[in-house]
Amino acid sequence: MEPKGKIGVLISGRGSNMEALAVACKQGQIPARIAIVVSNVPAAAGLQRAVRLHLETAVVDHHESRTREEHDRKVAAVLDAHGCELICLAGYMRLLSAWFVQHYPNRIINIHPALLPSFPGLDAQKQAIEHGAKVSGVTVHFVDEQLDHGPIILQASVPVSDDDTEDTLAGRILAEEHRLYAEAVRLFFLERLKIEGRRVRILDAPGPA
Ligand code: GRF
């Protein structure tokens, strides 16, 4: 039987997190499926990846809208037409309008390659190295109206070594990203994430009936 839960994934680039989610859905780890992959960048490599994974894709080019909200309304129209219950940002390089965030209350999740609230924004791995951090990592969080700010669902740390470059650190973090994003989305669809203010409580799995 096909799982009921539907995910919309927003990408702008290579789409490796999108693929990790797709694989986790296919393997039954996540009780849901990716209903649509939307890119704001027509040439995003992740679109080809999605096609290879037999996922439906759409392009909503932000250059064709005059305002952020106009663009976001077009994206939401696609997501809603596909019945998406959860929106996963996976390397989506756009700030979201307040309208979009409010349209999907507590239903947008993002992944960020650092331990928030450290190193928000662009080039998080470079920021960690330049700051001399000894540890960095990955954060999966609900999205609110501020960038890289909403309630944290899961985090995992990775060591930063003296001879790390931005690329070596990014690679180490990426392996954790793929694992952690799938786990967070799994918990969402199992209804085990309870938001209490800024905190997300992970509810225990129900015991045997
Ligand atoms: C990842 O590092 C993610 O944490 C960040 O952008 C990158 C996207 O990579 N938000 P990919 O497109 O999923 O391969």
Short mmCIF file of C-alpha atoms in Angstrom, two decimals, residues 11 24 28 53 55 63 66 71 81 83 86 89 105 115 130 151-152 156 162 169 175 191 203:
data_model
loop_
_atom_site.label_atom_id
_atom_site.label_comp_id
_atom_site.label_asym_id
_atom_site.label_seq_id
_atom_site.Cartn_x
_atom_site.Cartn_y
_atom_site.Cartn_z
CA ILE A 11 15.64 22.72 -3.87
CA ALA A 24 14.41 6.76 3.06
CA GLY A 28 9.97 2.46 4.20
CA LEU A 53 14.47 8.77 -8.86
CA LEU A 55 9.91 11.85 -8.76
CA HIS A 63 12.92 35.70 -11.80
CA ARG A 66 8.06 40.71 -8.88
CA HIS A 71 6.89 33.77 -6.01
CA ALA A 81 -2.04 20.89 -5.81
CA GLY A 83 -1.48 17.66 -1.33
CA LEU A 86 5.21 18.68 4.98
CA LEU A 89 13.78 22.72 2.37
CA PRO A 105 2.34 26.49 10.29
CA LEU A 115 25.02 23.64 15.05
CA GLU A 130 37.26 30.67 10.08
CA PRO A 151 12.63 25.20 16.92
CA ILE A 152 15.41 22.62 16.70
CA ALA A 156 24.47 15.96 15.30
CA ASP A 162 43.16 21.62 12.11
CA LEU A 169 34.30 19.63 6.60
CA ALA A 175 27.00 12.42 5.59
CA GLU A 191 3.62 12.38 15.00
CA LEU A 203 7.81 11.72 22.07
#
